[in-house]
PDB file of C-alpha atoms in Angstrom:
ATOM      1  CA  UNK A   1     -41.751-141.366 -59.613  1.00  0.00           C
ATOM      2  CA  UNK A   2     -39.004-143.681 -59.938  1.00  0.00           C
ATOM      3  CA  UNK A   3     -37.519-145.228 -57.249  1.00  0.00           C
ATOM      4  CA  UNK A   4     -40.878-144.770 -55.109  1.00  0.00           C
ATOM      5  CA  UNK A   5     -42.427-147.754 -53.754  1.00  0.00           C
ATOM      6  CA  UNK A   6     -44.510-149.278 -50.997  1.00  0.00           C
ATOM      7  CA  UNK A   7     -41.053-148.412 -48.794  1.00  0.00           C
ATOM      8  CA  UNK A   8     -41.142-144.916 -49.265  1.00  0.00           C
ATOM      9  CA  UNK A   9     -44.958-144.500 -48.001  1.00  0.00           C
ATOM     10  CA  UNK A  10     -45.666-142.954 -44.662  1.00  0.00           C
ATOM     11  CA  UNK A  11     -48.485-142.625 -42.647  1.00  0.00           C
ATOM     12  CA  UNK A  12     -49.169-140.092 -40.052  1.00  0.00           C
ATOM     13  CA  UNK A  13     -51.540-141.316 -37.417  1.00  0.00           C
ATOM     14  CA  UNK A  14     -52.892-138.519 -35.475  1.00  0.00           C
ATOM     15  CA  UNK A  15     -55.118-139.081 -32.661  1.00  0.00           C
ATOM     16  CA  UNK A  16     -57.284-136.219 -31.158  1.00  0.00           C
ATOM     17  CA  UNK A  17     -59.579-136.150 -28.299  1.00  0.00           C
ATOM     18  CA  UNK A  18     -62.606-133.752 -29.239  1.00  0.00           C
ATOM     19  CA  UNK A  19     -64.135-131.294 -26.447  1.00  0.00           C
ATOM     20  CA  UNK A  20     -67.635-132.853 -25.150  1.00  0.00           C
ATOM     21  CA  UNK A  21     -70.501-132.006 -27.591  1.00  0.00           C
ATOM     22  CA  UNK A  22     -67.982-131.030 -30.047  1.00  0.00           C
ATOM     23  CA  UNK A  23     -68.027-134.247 -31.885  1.00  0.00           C
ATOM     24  CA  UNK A  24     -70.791-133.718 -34.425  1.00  0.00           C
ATOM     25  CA  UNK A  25     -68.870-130.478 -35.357  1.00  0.00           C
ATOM     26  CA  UNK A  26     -65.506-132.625 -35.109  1.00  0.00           C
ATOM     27  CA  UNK A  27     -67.150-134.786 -37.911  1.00  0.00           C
ATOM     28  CA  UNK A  28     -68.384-132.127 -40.014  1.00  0.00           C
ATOM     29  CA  UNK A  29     -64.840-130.062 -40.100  1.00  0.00           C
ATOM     30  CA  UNK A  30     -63.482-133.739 -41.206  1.00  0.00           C
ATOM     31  CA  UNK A  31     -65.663-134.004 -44.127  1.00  0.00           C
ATOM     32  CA  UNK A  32     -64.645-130.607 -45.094  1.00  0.00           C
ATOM     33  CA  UNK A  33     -60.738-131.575 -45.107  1.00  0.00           C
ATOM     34  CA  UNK A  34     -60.745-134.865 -46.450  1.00  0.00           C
ATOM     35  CA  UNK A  35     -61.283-133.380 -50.140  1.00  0.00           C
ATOM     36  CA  UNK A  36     -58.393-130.759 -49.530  1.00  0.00           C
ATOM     37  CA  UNK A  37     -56.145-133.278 -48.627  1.00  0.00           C
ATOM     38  CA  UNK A  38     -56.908-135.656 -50.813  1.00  0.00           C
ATOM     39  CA  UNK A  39     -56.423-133.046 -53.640  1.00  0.00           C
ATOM     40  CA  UNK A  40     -52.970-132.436 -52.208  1.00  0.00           C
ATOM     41  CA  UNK A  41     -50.055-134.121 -54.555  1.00  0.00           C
ATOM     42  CA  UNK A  42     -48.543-137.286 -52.626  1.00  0.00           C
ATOM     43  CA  UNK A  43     -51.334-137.553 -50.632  1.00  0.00           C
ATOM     44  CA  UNK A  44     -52.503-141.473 -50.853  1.00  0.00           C
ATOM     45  CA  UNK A  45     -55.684-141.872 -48.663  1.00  0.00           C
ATOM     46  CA  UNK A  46     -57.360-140.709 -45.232  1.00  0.00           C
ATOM     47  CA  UNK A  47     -59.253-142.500 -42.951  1.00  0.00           C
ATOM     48  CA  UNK A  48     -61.181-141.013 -39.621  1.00  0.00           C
ATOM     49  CA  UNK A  49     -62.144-143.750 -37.031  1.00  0.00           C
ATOM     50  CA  UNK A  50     -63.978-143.413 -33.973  1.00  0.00           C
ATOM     51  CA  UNK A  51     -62.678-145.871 -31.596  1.00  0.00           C
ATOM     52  CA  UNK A  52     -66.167-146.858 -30.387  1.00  0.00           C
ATOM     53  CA  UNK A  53     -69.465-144.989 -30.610  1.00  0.00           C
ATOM     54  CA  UNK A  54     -70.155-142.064 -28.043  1.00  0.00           C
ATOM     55  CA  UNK A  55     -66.311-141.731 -27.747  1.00  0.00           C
ATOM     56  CA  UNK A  56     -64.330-138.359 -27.965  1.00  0.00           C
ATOM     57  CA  UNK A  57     -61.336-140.546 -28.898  1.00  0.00           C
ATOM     58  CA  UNK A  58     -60.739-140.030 -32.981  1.00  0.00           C
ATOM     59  CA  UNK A  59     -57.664-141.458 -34.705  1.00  0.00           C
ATOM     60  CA  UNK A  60     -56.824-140.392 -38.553  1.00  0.00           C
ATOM     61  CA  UNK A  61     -54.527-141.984 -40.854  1.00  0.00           C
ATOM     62  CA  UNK A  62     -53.475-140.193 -43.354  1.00  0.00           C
ATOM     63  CA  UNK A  63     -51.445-141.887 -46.258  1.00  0.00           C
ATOM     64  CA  UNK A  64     -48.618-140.135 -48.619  1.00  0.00           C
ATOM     65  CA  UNK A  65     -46.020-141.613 -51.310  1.00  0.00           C
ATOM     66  CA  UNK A  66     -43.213-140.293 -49.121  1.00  0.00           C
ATOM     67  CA  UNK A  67     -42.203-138.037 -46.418  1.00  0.00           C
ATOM     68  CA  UNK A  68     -41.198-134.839 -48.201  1.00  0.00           C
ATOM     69  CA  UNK A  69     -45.010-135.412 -49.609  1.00  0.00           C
ATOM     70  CA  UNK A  70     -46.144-135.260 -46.184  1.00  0.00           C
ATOM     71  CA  UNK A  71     -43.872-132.180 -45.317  1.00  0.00           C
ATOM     72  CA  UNK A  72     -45.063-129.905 -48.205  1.00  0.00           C
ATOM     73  CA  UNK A  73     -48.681-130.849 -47.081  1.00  0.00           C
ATOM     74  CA  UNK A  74     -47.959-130.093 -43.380  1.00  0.00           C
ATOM     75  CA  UNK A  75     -46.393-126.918 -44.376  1.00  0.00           C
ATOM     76  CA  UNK A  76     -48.969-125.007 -46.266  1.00  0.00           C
ATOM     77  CA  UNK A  77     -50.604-121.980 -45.512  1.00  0.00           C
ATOM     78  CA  UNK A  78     -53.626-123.959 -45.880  1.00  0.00           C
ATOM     79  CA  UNK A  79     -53.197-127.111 -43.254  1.00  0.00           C
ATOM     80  CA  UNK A  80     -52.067-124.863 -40.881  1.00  0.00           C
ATOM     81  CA  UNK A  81     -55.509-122.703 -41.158  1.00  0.00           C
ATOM     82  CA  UNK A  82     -57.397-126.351 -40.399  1.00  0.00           C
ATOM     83  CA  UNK A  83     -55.086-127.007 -38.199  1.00  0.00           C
ATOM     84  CA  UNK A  84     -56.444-124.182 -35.762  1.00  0.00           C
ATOM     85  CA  UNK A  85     -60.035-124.680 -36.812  1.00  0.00           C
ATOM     86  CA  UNK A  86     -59.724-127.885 -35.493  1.00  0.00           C
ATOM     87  CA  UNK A  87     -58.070-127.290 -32.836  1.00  0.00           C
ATOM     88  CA  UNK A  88     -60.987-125.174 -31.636  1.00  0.00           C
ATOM     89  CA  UNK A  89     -63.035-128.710 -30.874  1.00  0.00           C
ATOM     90  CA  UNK A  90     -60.001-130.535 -29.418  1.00  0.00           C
ATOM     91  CA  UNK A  91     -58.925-131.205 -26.411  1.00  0.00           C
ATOM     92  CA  UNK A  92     -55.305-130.056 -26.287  1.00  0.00           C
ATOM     93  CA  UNK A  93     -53.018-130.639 -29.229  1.00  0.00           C
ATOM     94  CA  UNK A  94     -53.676-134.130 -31.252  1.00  0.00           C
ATOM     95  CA  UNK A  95     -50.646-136.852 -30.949  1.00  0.00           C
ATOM     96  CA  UNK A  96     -49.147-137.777 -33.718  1.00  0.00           C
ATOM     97  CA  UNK A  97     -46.839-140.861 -34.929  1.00  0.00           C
ATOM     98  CA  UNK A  98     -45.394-141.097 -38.400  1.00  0.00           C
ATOM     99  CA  UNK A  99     -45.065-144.935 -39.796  1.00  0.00           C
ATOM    100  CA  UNK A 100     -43.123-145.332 -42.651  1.00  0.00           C
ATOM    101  CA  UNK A 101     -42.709-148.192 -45.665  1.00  0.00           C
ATOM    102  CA  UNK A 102     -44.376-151.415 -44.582  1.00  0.00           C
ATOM    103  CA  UNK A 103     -45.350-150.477 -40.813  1.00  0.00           C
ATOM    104  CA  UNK A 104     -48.600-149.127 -41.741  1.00  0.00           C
ATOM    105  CA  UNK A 105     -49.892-152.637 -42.803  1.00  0.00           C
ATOM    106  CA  UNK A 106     -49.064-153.943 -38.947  1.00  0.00           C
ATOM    107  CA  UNK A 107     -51.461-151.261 -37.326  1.00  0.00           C
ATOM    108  CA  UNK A 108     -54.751-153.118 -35.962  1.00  0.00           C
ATOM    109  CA  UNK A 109     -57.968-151.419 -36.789  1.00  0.00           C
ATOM    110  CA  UNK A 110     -59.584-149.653 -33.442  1.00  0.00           C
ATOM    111  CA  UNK A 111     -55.955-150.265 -31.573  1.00  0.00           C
ATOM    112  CA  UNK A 112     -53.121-147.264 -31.139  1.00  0.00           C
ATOM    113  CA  UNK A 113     -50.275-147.798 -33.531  1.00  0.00           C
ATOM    114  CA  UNK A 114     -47.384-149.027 -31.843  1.00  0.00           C
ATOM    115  CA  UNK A 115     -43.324-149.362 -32.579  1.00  0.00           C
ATOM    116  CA  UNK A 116     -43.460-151.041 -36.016  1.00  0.00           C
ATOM    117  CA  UNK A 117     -42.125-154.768 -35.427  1.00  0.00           C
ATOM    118  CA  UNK A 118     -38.391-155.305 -36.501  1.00  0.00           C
ATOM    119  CA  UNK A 119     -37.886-154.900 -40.699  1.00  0.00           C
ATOM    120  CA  UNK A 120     -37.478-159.092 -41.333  1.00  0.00           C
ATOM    121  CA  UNK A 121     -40.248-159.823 -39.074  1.00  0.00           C
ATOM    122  CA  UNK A 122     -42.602-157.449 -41.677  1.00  0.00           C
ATOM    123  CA  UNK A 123     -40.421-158.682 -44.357  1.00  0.00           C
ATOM    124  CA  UNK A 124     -41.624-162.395 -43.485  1.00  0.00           C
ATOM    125  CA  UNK A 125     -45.275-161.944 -42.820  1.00  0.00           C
ATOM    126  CA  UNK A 126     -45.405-159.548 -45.612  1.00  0.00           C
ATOM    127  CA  UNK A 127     -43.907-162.638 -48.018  1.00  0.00           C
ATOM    128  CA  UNK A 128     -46.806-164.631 -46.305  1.00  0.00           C
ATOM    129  CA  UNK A 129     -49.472-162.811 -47.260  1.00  0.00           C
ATOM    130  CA  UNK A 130     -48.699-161.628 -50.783  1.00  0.00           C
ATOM    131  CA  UNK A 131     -47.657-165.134 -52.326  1.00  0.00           C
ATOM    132  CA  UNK A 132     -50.635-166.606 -52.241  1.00  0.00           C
ATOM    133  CA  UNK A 133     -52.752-163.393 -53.473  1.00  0.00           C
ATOM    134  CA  UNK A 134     -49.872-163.140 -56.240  1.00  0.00           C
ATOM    135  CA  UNK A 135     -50.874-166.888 -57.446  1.00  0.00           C
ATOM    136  CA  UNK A 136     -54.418-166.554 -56.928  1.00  0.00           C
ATOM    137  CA  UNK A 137     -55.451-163.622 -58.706  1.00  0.00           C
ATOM    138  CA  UNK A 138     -53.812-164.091 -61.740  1.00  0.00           C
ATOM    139  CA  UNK A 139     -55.118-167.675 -62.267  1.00  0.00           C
ATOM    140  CA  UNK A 140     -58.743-165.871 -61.766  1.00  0.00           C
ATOM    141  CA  UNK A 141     -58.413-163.027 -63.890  1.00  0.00           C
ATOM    142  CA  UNK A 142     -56.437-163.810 -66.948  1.00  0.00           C
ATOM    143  CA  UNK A 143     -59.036-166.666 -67.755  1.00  0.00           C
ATOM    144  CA  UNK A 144     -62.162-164.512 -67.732  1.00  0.00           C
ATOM    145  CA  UNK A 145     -60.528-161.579 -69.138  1.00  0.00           C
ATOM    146  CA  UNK A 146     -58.797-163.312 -72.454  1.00  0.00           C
ATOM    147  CA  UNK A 147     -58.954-159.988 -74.644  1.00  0.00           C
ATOM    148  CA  UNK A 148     -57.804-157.593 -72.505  1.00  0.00           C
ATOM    149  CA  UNK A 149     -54.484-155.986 -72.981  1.00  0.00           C
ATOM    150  CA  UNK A 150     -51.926-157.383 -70.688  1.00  0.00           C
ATOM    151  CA  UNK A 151     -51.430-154.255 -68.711  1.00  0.00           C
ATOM    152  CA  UNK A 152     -55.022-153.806 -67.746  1.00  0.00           C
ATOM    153  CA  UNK A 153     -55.019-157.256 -66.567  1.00  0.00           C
ATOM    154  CA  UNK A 154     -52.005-156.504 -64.682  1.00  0.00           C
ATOM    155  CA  UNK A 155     -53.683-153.789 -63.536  1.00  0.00           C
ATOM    156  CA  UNK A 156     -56.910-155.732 -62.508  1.00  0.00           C
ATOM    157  CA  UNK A 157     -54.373-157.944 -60.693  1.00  0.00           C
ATOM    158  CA  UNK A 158     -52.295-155.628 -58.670  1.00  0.00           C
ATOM    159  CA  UNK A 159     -55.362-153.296 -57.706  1.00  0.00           C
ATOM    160  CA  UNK A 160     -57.032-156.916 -56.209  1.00  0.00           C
ATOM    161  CA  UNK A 161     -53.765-157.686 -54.248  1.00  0.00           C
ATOM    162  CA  UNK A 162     -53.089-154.402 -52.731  1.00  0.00           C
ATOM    163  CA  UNK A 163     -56.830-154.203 -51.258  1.00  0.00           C
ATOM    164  CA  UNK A 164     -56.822-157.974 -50.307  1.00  0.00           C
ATOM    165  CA  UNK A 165     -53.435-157.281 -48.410  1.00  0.00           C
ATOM    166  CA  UNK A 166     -54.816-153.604 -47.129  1.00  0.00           C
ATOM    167  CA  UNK A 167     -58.353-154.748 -45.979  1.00  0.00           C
ATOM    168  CA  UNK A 168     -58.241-158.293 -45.030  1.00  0.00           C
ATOM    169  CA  UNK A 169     -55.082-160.304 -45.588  1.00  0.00           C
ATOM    170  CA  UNK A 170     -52.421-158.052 -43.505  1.00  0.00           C
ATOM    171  CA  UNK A 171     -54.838-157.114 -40.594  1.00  0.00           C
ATOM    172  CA  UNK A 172     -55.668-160.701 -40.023  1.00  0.00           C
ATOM    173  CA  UNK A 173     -52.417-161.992 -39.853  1.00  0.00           C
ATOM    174  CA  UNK A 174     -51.755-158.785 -37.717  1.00  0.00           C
ATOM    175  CA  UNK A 175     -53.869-160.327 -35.425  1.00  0.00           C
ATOM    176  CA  UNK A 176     -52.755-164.020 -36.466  1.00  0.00           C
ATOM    177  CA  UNK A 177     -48.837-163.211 -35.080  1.00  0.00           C
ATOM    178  CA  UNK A 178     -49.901-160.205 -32.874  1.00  0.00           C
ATOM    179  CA  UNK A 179     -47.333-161.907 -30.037  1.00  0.00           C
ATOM    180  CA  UNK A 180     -44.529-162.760 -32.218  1.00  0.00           C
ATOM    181  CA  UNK A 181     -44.594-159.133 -33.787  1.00  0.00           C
ATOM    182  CA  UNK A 182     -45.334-157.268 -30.460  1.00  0.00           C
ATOM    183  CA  UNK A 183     -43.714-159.136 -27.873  1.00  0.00           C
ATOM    184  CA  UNK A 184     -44.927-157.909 -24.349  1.00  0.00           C
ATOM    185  CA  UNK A 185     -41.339-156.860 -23.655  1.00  0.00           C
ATOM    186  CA  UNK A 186     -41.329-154.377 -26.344  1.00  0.00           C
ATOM    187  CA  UNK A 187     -44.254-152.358 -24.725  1.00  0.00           C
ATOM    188  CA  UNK A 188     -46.808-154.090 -26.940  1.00  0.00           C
TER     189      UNK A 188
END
């Protein structure tokens, strides 16, 4: 849609704890609502992660274009029936913290989210680590792909800077300026 970007994306990070022996059924609920949400329009991406193994401590990210996305998919008929079935292995209701734009790229893997850092401090570190992704890839691709059609290169080139920054460039440099985004005074 026009007008969408990166900016508009938000990411509701729910954390549940799951009732003791209820984790295998936990998982197997899970499996069953990843495909419904992922068939839902807006919806972007889910992820389940167990903080460590033999922990009842789950957190889920769940990714949508923007927040009236997220808002048609929380207010369905249908969320609200998994809702209560999985309720029915939690512990209590799950907690849940909505990131919007850029913020979800400053969330550690295995750590709760926090406060996202101030908007020119994930303005700066967000300049970091697409520049040199935006220089390399291109200088890879176009020469071994000659004959494709621009666009598919551009493709190629934007689908190998989003994961880069997703997967490895943005947590590390997460981790790199943890102190300078998170200082201890902010409750980080």
């Amino acid at each position: 849609m026009p007008g969408e970007g990166l900016a508009d994306h938000v990411t509701a990070v729910v954390r549940r704890r799951i009732k003791p022996g209820s984790e295998a059924r936990f998982e197997s609920l899970m499996q069953e609502f990843m495909p419904f949400a992922l068939r839902q329009p807006g919806h972007l991406g889910i992820n389940v992660i167990r903080l460590s193994p033999g922990s009842r401590e789950y957190t889920v990210l769940d990714r949508f274009a923007t927040e009236d996305d997220r808002r048609r998919f929380t207010g369905s008929p249908q969320y609200s029936n998994w809702m209560s079935r999985l309720r029915e292995v939690s512990e209590g209701d799950p907690e849940i913290d909505e990131l919007g734009g850029l913020a979800f790229w400053f969330t550690l893997p295995g750590r709760p989210p926090r406060k996202p850092p101030p908007k020119i401090k994930m303005a700066l570190l967000t300049f970091l680590g697409v520049y040199p992704p935006s220089m390399l890839f291109p200088a890879l691709v176009i020469p071994l792909t000659p004959s494709w059609p621009q666009w598919i290169q551009g493709a190629v080139i934007a689908a190998l800077i989003v994961a880069s920054l997703t997967w490895i460039i943005m947590p590390a440099l997460t981790r790199v300026f943890e102190k300078w985004l998170f200082p201890a005074h902010e409750g980080g």
